[in-house]
Amino acid sequence: MNAKPKDMNTKLRSFVAGAVGMVVAFGIVELVHGLYQPVPSVLLAVAQRIIEFTPGEFATRAVETLGKADIPVLITVTIILTLALAGFLAYLSLRSRLLALIGVVVLAAVALAASFTEPSVIPVPTVLTVLGALYAGSTVARFLLNSSGLRTSESVSPPKSPEPDGKPGPEGVRSREAHSTRGIAVPRRNFLLLSGGAAVAGLAAGSAGRLLGGSGAQETSTAAPLKLPGSAASVPEILPAPLPEASIDVPGMPPLITPAEDFYLIDTAITSPRIDAARWTLNVMGEVDNPIELSYDDLISLPTREADVTLSCISNEVGGGLVSNGRWTGVLLSDVLAEAGMSREKISQASEQLVGRSVDGWTAGFQTEIALDGREALVAFGLNGSELPLEHGYPVRLVVPGLYGYVSATKWLTEIELTNWDFDAYWIQRSWAKEGPILTQSRIDTVKDGDTVSAGNVPIGGVAWAPHRGIDRVEVSTDDGETWNDAKLAAQLALDTWRQYVYDWEAEPGEYTLKVRAADGEGETQTEDEAAPHPAGATGYHTVKVTVE
Ligand SMILES: Nc1nc2c(c(=O)[nH]1)N[C@H]1C(S)=C(S)[C@@H](COP(=O)(O)O)O[C@H]1N2
Ligand SMILES: [Mo]
């Protein structure tokens, strides 16, 4: 019985032919994308849509546990699944050309749907590229199938002649036998050579695309110095030192202002949108008297502000690093709203919510009241004296003191819409709390869990934050919360920033469980109850175990 191994071979070869065809198709799209950015990388577009369609709980878990590390996994899985699907379609084409054709049409539809959701896509070249690439890929697959003698096509099928034994049989069987003959004529080695060659060509095209500056080539950006109108000079790159008394000089203390390259990074974008500031616009619309569209130059010609604001992600665990303090440059959100005819007195139920929309469609919404209550909510275009880095929202984002990023801090901002409270923004649709006030939190930074330290003076220090309420008191416990000691506080740089503290501990040998807790400017001490980040932010006291020798 040699039918079985032969059948296995057929399956495998057809599968390889389809997968190689898909490598070629991907390669072509990546190459075009590298040469011409408005044609998106279909691969990344599909992966991006998978992120967006992933159920909230699951997406949340992935973001929490993997941060940015989930992206390579997602892309790899997307590639493997697509190649497998293409392989299956090629195999299917041996049985039914129609079904295979339908499969390719569905692939094209998915690819186009995913691509058209990308920001700054230009339709006609994208359609041509995607269809062209799929056509090329199918052609390669068909050629490989033919070359391995697995199926006929009009051009290569041998002339119809009666079978030697004169038993024509059904069409399918007859053509299969014809292939077998050809299969012998084109040995396995040739099939491998041809497939390998095609795959290498596809990979080369794809790599070239990336090298040419496709999204895959994205590196961490270095932001240019910020230039403002009316002054030939840019904002000084060396920041004026923050209040000296706002910093405590202890090893392990995080800097009062987080350098841009260390600023925590969270978003749903596989690659940061690249926006041309000269063509960027901000629409302020919805329930406003006077909808406006501002250019970048319009925006930066409004009165400029600099504000030190601590931003936190709701996914931050107690003691975690998804919190940073930036010196933001921008214009007051209230000034931008005033341009659109909106003021505090005019807030109605219909304009209760302010929704920021990113060029990539991501949204965040919060109470309009918060934008107009006097706090320094910014339409920001600078971080630490430079333009916003690409990954932190270049050219313009929102920064709202006191609110977690997921409800407020829209990066790559392009639209501000005033609407009612019914609208649910991106993470609200995915089961996170509708309102996101940053909870009072504190963190021990100068000693780490599991550290061994020498007896004597051990400064226990770190940061505490309750943006827009401020920090009034920080206490440290060295006995697992039995007793508490007041920590020394640095000056409060601003109500909206974190505050450094230190407790000078005279440590004696032994095992210790250290804890920290903070009270905000309203006298409210952070809760001891432990809660996970989902759905409204992590609570509990940061706890660190140390050994003193
Ligand atoms: N366009 C866009 N803006 C976004 C997000 C996003 O996914 N897309 N994530 C938000 C979240 S959840 C947070 S915590 C902050 C993080 O800002 P950062 O990456 O500059 O620290 O950005 C917010 N703005
Ligand atoms: Mo976040």
JSON list of N, CA, C and O in Angstrom, two decimals, residues 239-248 253-259 263 308-311 323-327 384 462-464 490-494 496-501:
[
{"chain": "A", "resi": 239, "resn": "LEU", "atom": "N", "xyz": [16.39, 71.37, 31.76]},
{"chain": "A", "resi": 239, "resn": "LEU", "atom": "CA", "xyz": [15.24, 71.89, 32.50]},
{"chain": "A", "resi": 239, "resn": "LEU", "atom": "C", "xyz": [15.72, 72.71, 33.67]},
{"chain": "A", "resi": 239, "resn": "LEU", "atom": "O", "xyz": [16.70, 72.37, 34.31]},
{"chain": "A", "resi": 240, "resn": "PRO", "atom": "N", "xyz": [15.02, 73.80, 33.94]},
{"chain": "A", "resi": 240, "resn": "PRO", "atom": "CA", "xyz": [15.33, 74.49, 35.18]},
{"chain": "A", "resi": 240, "resn": "PRO", "atom": "C", "xyz": [15.15, 73.48, 36.31]},
{"chain": "A", "resi": 240, "resn": "PRO", "atom": "O", "xyz": [14.15, 72.76, 36.33]},
{"chain": "A", "resi": 241, "resn": "ALA", "atom": "N", "xyz": [16.14, 73.39, 37.17]},
{"chain": "A", "resi": 241, "resn": "ALA", "atom": "CA", "xyz": [16.06, 72.40, 38.23]},
{"chain": "A", "resi": 241, "resn": "ALA", "atom": "C", "xyz": [14.78, 72.62, 39.02]},
{"chain": "A", "resi": 241, "resn": "ALA", "atom": "O", "xyz": [14.44, 73.75, 39.34]},
{"chain": "A", "resi": 242, "resn": "PRO", "atom": "N", "xyz": [14.03, 71.55, 39.28]},
{"chain": "A", "resi": 242, "resn": "PRO", "atom": "CA", "xyz": [12.86, 71.71, 40.12]},
{"chain": "A", "resi": 242, "resn": "PRO", "atom": "C", "xyz": [13.31, 72.16, 41.51]},
{"chain": "A", "resi": 242, "resn": "PRO", "atom": "O", "xyz": [14.48, 72.02, 41.84]},
{"chain": "A", "resi": 243, "resn": "LEU", "atom": "N", "xyz": [12.40, 72.71, 42.28]},
{"chain": "A", "resi": 243, "resn": "LEU", "atom": "CA", "xyz": [12.72, 73.12, 43.64]},
{"chain": "A", "resi": 243, "resn": "LEU", "atom": "C", "xyz": [13.72, 72.16, 44.26]},
{"chain": "A", "resi": 243, "resn": "LEU", "atom": "O", "xyz": [13.44, 70.97, 44.34]},
{"chain": "A", "resi": 244, "resn": "PRO", "atom": "N", "xyz": [14.88, 72.65, 44.69]},
{"chain": "A", "resi": 244, "resn": "PRO", "atom": "CA", "xyz": [15.86, 71.72, 45.26]},
{"chain": "A", "resi": 244, "resn": "PRO", "atom": "C", "xyz": [15.28, 70.97, 46.46]},
{"chain": "A", "resi": 244, "resn": "PRO", "atom": "O", "xyz": [15.54, 69.79, 46.65]},
{"chain": "A", "resi": 245, "resn": "GLU", "atom": "N", "xyz": [14.45, 71.67, 47.22]},
{"chain": "A", "resi": 245, "resn": "GLU", "atom": "CA", "xyz": [13.91, 71.02, 48.42]},
{"chain": "A", "resi": 245, "resn": "GLU", "atom": "C", "xyz": [12.81, 70.01, 48.09]},
{"chain": "A", "resi": 245, "resn": "GLU", "atom": "O", "xyz": [12.27, 69.36, 48.98]},
{"chain": "A", "resi": 246, "resn": "ALA", "atom": "N", "xyz": [12.49, 69.87, 46.76]},
{"chain": "A", "resi": 246, "resn": "ALA", "atom": "CA", "xyz": [11.49, 68.87, 46.37]},
{"chain": "A", "resi": 246, "resn": "ALA", "atom": "C", "xyz": [12.12, 67.51, 46.14]},
{"chain": "A", "resi": 246, "resn": "ALA", "atom": "O", "xyz": [11.42, 66.54, 45.86]},
{"chain": "A", "resi": 247, "resn": "SER", "atom": "N", "xyz": [13.46, 67.46, 46.20]},
{"chain": "A", "resi": 247, "resn": "SER", "atom": "CA", "xyz": [14.14, 66.19, 45.97]},
{"chain": "A", "resi": 247, "resn": "SER", "atom": "C", "xyz": [14.91, 65.76, 47.21]},
{"chain": "A", "resi": 247, "resn": "SER", "atom": "O", "xyz": [15.53, 66.60, 47.88]},
{"chain": "A", "resi": 248, "resn": "ILE", "atom": "N", "xyz": [14.87, 64.48, 47.51]},
{"chain": "A", "resi": 248, "resn": "ILE", "atom": "CA", "xyz": [15.66, 63.93, 48.60]},
{"chain": "A", "resi": 248, "resn": "ILE", "atom": "C", "xyz": [16.75, 63.08, 47.98]},
{"chain": "A", "resi": 248, "resn": "ILE", "atom": "O", "xyz": [16.46, 62.22, 47.14]},
{"chain": "A", "resi": 253, "resn": "MET", "atom": "N", "xyz": [16.31, 56.54, 44.99]},
{"chain": "A", "resi": 253, "resn": "MET", "atom": "CA", "xyz": [15.15, 57.41, 44.87]},
{"chain": "A", "resi": 253, "resn": "MET", "atom": "C", "xyz": [14.91, 57.73, 43.39]},
{"chain": "A", "resi": 253, "resn": "MET", "atom": "O", "xyz": [15.84, 58.11, 42.68]},
{"chain": "A", "resi": 254, "resn": "PRO", "atom": "N", "xyz": [13.70, 57.56, 42.87]},
{"chain": "A", "resi": 254, "resn": "PRO", "atom": "CA", "xyz": [13.48, 57.91, 41.47]},
{"chain": "A", "resi": 254, "resn": "PRO", "atom": "C", "xyz": [13.60, 59.42, 41.29]},
{"chain": "A", "resi": 254, "resn": "PRO", "atom": "O", "xyz": [13.25, 60.17, 42.20]},
{"chain": "A", "resi": 255, "resn": "PRO", "atom": "N", "xyz": [14.11, 59.86, 40.12]},
{"chain": "A", "resi": 255, "resn": "PRO", "atom": "CA", "xyz": [14.22, 61.29, 39.92]},
{"chain": "A", "resi": 255, "resn": "PRO", "atom": "C", "xyz": [12.84, 61.96, 40.00]},
{"chain": "A", "resi": 255, "resn": "PRO", "atom": "O", "xyz": [11.83, 61.36, 39.64]},
{"chain": "A", "resi": 256, "resn": "LEU", "atom": "N", "xyz": [12.83, 63.19, 40.48]},
{"chain": "A", "resi": 256, "resn": "LEU", "atom": "CA", "xyz": [11.57, 63.90, 40.66]},
{"chain": "A", "resi": 256, "resn": "LEU", "atom": "C", "xyz": [10.83, 64.02, 39.33]},
{"chain": "A", "resi": 256, "resn": "LEU", "atom": "O", "xyz": [9.62, 63.84, 39.25]},
{"chain": "A", "resi": 257, "resn": "ILE", "atom": "N", "xyz": [11.58, 64.37, 38.28]},
{"chain": "A", "resi": 257, "resn": "ILE", "atom": "CA", "xyz": [11.00, 64.41, 36.93]},
{"chain": "A", "resi": 257, "resn": "ILE", "atom": "C", "xyz": [11.57, 63.21, 36.18]},
{"chain": "A", "resi": 257, "resn": "ILE", "atom": "O", "xyz": [12.78, 63.06, 36.06]},
{"chain": "A", "resi": 258, "resn": "THR", "atom": "N", "xyz": [10.70, 62.37, 35.67]},
{"chain": "A", "resi": 258, "resn": "THR", "atom": "CA", "xyz": [11.14, 61.15, 34.98]},
{"chain": "A", "resi": 258, "resn": "THR", "atom": "C", "xyz": [11.70, 61.50, 33.60]},
{"chain": "A", "resi": 258, "resn": "THR", "atom": "O", "xyz": [11.02, 62.16, 32.81]},
{"chain": "A", "resi": 259, "resn": "PRO", "atom": "N", "xyz": [12.94, 61.10, 33.28]},
{"chain": "A", "resi": 259, "resn": "PRO", "atom": "CA", "xyz": [13.44, 61.34, 31.92]},
{"chain": "A", "resi": 259, "resn": "PRO", "atom": "C", "xyz": [12.51, 60.67, 30.90]},
{"chain": "A", "resi": 259, "resn": "PRO", "atom": "O", "xyz": [11.95, 59.61, 31.17]},
{"chain": "A", "resi": 263, "resn": "PHE", "atom": "N", "xyz": [10.13, 57.15, 30.95]},
{"chain": "A", "resi": 263, "resn": "PHE", "atom": "CA", "xyz": [8.70, 57.32, 31.23]},
{"chain": "A", "resi": 263, "resn": "PHE", "atom": "C", "xyz": [7.97, 56.03, 30.87]},
{"chain": "A", "resi": 263, "resn": "PHE", "atom": "O", "xyz": [8.21, 55.46, 29.81]},
{"chain": "A", "resi": 308, "resn": "ASP", "atom": "N", "xyz": [3.93, 70.25, 35.88]},
{"chain": "A", "resi": 308, "resn": "ASP", "atom": "CA", "xyz": [4.51, 68.98, 36.33]},
{"chain": "A", "resi": 308, "resn": "ASP", "atom": "C", "xyz": [3.36, 68.09, 36.77]},
{"chain": "A", "resi": 308, "resn": "ASP", "atom": "O", "xyz": [2.69, 68.37, 37.76]},
{"chain": "A", "resi": 309, "resn": "VAL", "atom": "N", "xyz": [3.14, 67.04, 36.01]},
{"chain": "A", "resi": 309, "resn": "VAL", "atom": "CA", "xyz": [1.99, 66.18, 36.27]},
{"chain": "A", "resi": 309, "resn": "VAL", "atom": "C", "xyz": [2.42, 64.72, 36.31]},
{"chain": "A", "resi": 309, "resn": "VAL", "atom": "O", "xyz": [3.10, 64.24, 35.40]},
{"chain": "A", "resi": 310, "resn": "THR", "atom": "N", "xyz": [2.01, 64.04, 37.38]},
{"chain": "A", "resi": 310, "resn": "THR", "atom": "CA", "xyz": [2.27, 62.61, 37.51]},
{"chain": "A", "resi": 310, "resn": "THR", "atom": "C", "xyz": [1.16, 61.83, 36.83]},
{"chain": "A", "resi": 310, "resn": "THR", "atom": "O", "xyz": [-0.02, 62.07, 37.09]},
{"chain": "A", "resi": 311, "resn": "LEU", "atom": "N", "xyz": [1.56, 60.94, 35.94]},
{"chain": "A", "resi": 311, "resn": "LEU", "atom": "CA", "xyz": [0.61, 60.13, 35.19]},
{"chain": "A", "resi": 311, "resn": "LEU", "atom": "C", "xyz": [0.74, 58.69, 35.66]},
{"chain": "A", "resi": 311, "resn": "LEU", "atom": "O", "xyz": [1.86, 58.22, 35.92]},
{"chain": "A", "resi": 323, "resn": "VAL", "atom": "N", "xyz": [3.98, 54.37, 36.55]},
{"chain": "A", "resi": 323, "resn": "VAL", "atom": "CA", "xyz": [3.68, 55.70, 37.05]},
{"chain": "A", "resi": 323, "resn": "VAL", "atom": "C", "xyz": [4.94, 56.52, 36.83]},
{"chain": "A", "resi": 323, "resn": "VAL", "atom": "O", "xyz": [6.05, 56.04, 37.04]},
{"chain": "A", "resi": 324, "resn": "SER", "atom": "N", "xyz": [4.78, 57.74, 36.33]},
{"chain": "A", "resi": 324, "resn": "SER", "atom": "CA", "xyz": [5.93, 58.60, 36.06]},
{"chain": "A", "resi": 324, "resn": "SER", "atom": "C", "xyz": [5.51, 60.05, 36.22]},
{"chain": "A", "resi": 324, "resn": "SER", "atom": "O", "xyz": [4.32, 60.36, 36.20]},
{"chain": "A", "resi": 325, "resn": "ASN", "atom": "N", "xyz": [6.50, 60.90, 36.36]},
{"chain": "A", "resi": 325, "resn": "ASN", "atom": "CA", "xyz": [6.21, 62.31, 36.54]},
{"chain": "A", "resi": 325, "resn": "ASN", "atom": "C", "xyz": [6.85, 63.11, 35.41]},
{"chain": "A", "resi": 325, "resn": "ASN", "atom": "O", "xyz": [8.06, 63.05, 35.22]},
{"chain": "A", "resi": 326, "resn": "GLY", "atom": "N", "xyz": [6.05, 63.82, 34.64]},
{"chain": "A", "resi": 326, "resn": "GLY", "atom": "CA", "xyz": [6.58, 64.56, 33.49]},
{"chain": "A", "resi": 326, "resn": "GLY", "atom": "C", "xyz": [6.43, 66.05, 33.66]},
{"chain": "A", "resi": 326, "resn": "GLY", "atom": "O", "xyz": [5.54, 66.52, 34.37]},
{"chain": "A", "resi": 327, "resn": "ARG", "atom": "N", "xyz": [7.32, 66.78, 32.99]},
{"chain": "A", "resi": 327, "resn": "ARG", "atom": "CA", "xyz": [7.13, 68.23, 32.88]},
{"chain": "A", "resi": 327, "resn": "ARG", "atom": "C", "xyz": [6.55, 68.49, 31.49]},
{"chain": "A", "resi": 327, "resn": "ARG", "atom": "O", "xyz": [7.24, 68.40, 30.49]},
{"chain": "A", "resi": 384, "resn": "ASN", "atom": "N", "xyz": [9.24, 67.34, 29.05]},
{"chain": "A", "resi": 384, "resn": "ASN", "atom": "CA", "xyz": [10.59, 67.64, 29.54]},
{"chain": "A", "resi": 384, "resn": "ASN", "atom": "C", "xyz": [11.38, 68.53, 28.58]},
{"chain": "A", "resi": 384, "resn": "ASN", "atom": "O", "xyz": [12.55, 68.31, 28.33]},
{"chain": "A", "resi": 462, "resn": "GLY", "atom": "N", "xyz": [11.00, 56.74, 48.93]},
{"chain": "A", "resi": 462, "resn": "GLY", "atom": "CA", "xyz": [10.34, 56.49, 47.66]},
{"chain": "A", "resi": 462, "resn": "GLY", "atom": "C", "xyz": [9.41, 57.64, 47.32]},
{"chain": "A", "resi": 462, "resn": "GLY", "atom": "O", "xyz": [9.66, 58.78, 47.72]},
{"chain": "A", "resi": 463, "resn": "VAL", "atom": "N", "xyz": [8.35, 57.30, 46.59]},
{"chain": "A", "resi": 463, "resn": "VAL", "atom": "CA", "xyz": [7.41, 58.33, 46.17]},
{"chain": "A", "resi": 463, "resn": "VAL", "atom": "C", "xyz": [5.99, 57.97, 46.58]},
{"chain": "A", "resi": 463, "resn": "VAL", "atom": "O", "xyz": [5.65, 56.79, 46.70]},
{"chain": "A", "resi": 464, "resn": "ALA", "atom": "N", "xyz": [5.19, 59.00, 46.80]},
{"chain": "A", "resi": 464, "resn": "ALA", "atom": "CA", "xyz": [3.77, 58.83, 47.09]},
{"chain": "A", "resi": 464, "resn": "ALA", "atom": "C", "xyz": [3.02, 59.81, 46.20]},
{"chain": "A", "resi": 464, "resn": "ALA", "atom": "O", "xyz": [3.53, 60.90, 45.91]},
{"chain": "A", "resi": 490, "resn": "ALA", "atom": "N", "xyz": [9.72, 65.53, 51.24]},
{"chain": "A", "resi": 490, "resn": "ALA", "atom": "CA", "xyz": [10.30, 66.60, 50.43]},
{"chain": "A", "resi": 490, "resn": "ALA", "atom": "C", "xyz": [9.19, 67.62, 50.17]},
{"chain": "A", "resi": 490, "resn": "ALA", "atom": "O", "xyz": [8.01, 67.32, 50.37]},
{"chain": "A", "resi": 491, "resn": "ALA", "atom": "N", "xyz": [9.57, 68.81, 49.71]},
{"chain": "A", "resi": 491, "resn": "ALA", "atom": "CA", "xyz": [8.55, 69.81, 49.37]},
{"chain": "A", "resi": 491, "resn": "ALA", "atom": "C", "xyz": [7.67, 69.26, 48.25]},
{"chain": "A", "resi": 491, "resn": "ALA", "atom": "O", "xyz": [8.12, 68.48, 47.41]},
{"chain": "A", "resi": 492, "resn": "GLN", "atom": "N", "xyz": [6.42, 69.67, 48.26]},
{"chain": "A", "resi": 492, "resn": "GLN", "atom": "CA", "xyz": [5.49, 69.26, 47.21]},
{"chain": "A", "resi": 492, "resn": "GLN", "atom": "C", "xyz": [5.74, 70.16, 45.99]},
{"chain": "A", "resi": 492, "resn": "GLN", "atom": "O", "xyz": [5.47, 71.36, 46.06]},
{"chain": "A", "resi": 493, "resn": "LEU", "atom": "N", "xyz": [6.26, 69.57, 44.92]},
{"chain": "A", "resi": 493, "resn": "LEU", "atom": "CA", "xyz": [6.56, 70.35, 43.72]},
{"chain": "A", "resi": 493, "resn": "LEU", "atom": "C", "xyz": [5.27, 70.98, 43.19]},
{"chain": "A", "resi": 493, "resn": "LEU", "atom": "O", "xyz": [5.25, 72.14, 42.80]},
{"chain": "A", "resi": 494, "resn": "ALA", "atom": "N", "xyz": [4.23, 70.20, 43.14]},
{"chain": "A", "resi": 494, "resn": "ALA", "atom": "CA", "xyz": [2.90, 70.69, 42.73]},
{"chain": "A", "resi": 494, "resn": "ALA", "atom": "C", "xyz": [1.89, 69.69, 43.25]},
{"chain": "A", "resi": 494, "resn": "ALA", "atom": "O", "xyz": [2.24, 68.54, 43.52]},
{"chain": "A", "resi": 496, "resn": "ASP", "atom": "N", "xyz": [-0.18, 68.20, 41.67]},
{"chain": "A", "resi": 496, "resn": "ASP", "atom": "CA", "xyz": [-0.40, 67.16, 40.66]},
{"chain": "A", "resi": 496, "resn": "ASP", "atom": "C", "xyz": [0.75, 66.18, 40.52]},
{"chain": "A", "resi": 496, "resn": "ASP", "atom": "O", "xyz": [0.70, 65.30, 39.66]},
{"chain": "A", "resi": 497, "resn": "THR", "atom": "N", "xyz": [1.79, 66.36, 41.35]},
{"chain": "A", "resi": 497, "resn": "THR", "atom": "CA", "xyz": [2.96, 65.49, 41.18]},
{"chain": "A", "resi": 497, "resn": "THR", "atom": "C", "xyz": [3.15, 64.58, 42.38]},
{"chain": "A", "resi": 497, "resn": "THR", "atom": "O", "xyz": [2.63, 64.84, 43.46]},
{"chain": "A", "resi": 498, "resn": "TRP", "atom": "N", "xyz": [3.94, 63.57, 42.16]},
{"chain": "A", "resi": 498, "resn": "TRP", "atom": "CA", "xyz": [4.28, 62.71, 43.27]},
{"chain": "A", "resi": 498, "resn": "TRP", "atom": "C", "xyz": [5.21, 63.43, 44.22]},
{"chain": "A", "resi": 498, "resn": "TRP", "atom": "O", "xyz": [5.79, 64.47, 43.89]},
{"chain": "A", "resi": 499, "resn": "ARG", "atom": "N", "xyz": [5.33, 62.90, 45.44]},
{"chain": "A", "resi": 499, "resn": "ARG", "atom": "CA", "xyz": [6.11, 63.56, 46.46]},
{"chain": "A", "resi": 499, "resn": "ARG", "atom": "C", "xyz": [7.08, 62.54, 47.05]},
{"chain": "A", "resi": 499, "resn": "ARG", "atom": "O", "xyz": [6.70, 61.41, 47.36]},
{"chain": "A", "resi": 500, "resn": "GLN", "atom": "N", "xyz": [8.33, 62.95, 47.18]},
{"chain": "A", "resi": 500, "resn": "GLN", "atom": "CA", "xyz": [9.34, 62.05, 47.73]},
{"chain": "A", "resi": 500, "resn": "GLN", "atom": "C", "xyz": [9.29, 62.06, 49.25]},
{"chain": "A", "resi": 500, "resn": "GLN", "atom": "O", "xyz": [8.97, 63.07, 49.87]},
{"chain": "A", "resi": 501, "resn": "TYR", "atom": "N", "xyz": [9.63, 60.92, 49.83]},
{"chain": "A", "resi": 501, "resn": "TYR", "atom": "CA", "xyz": [9.66, 60.81, 51.29]},
{"chain": "A", "resi": 501, "resn": "TYR", "atom": "C", "xyz": [10.84, 59.93, 51.68]},
{"chain": "A", "resi": 501, "resn": "TYR", "atom": "O", "xyz": [11.36, 59.16, 50.86]}
]
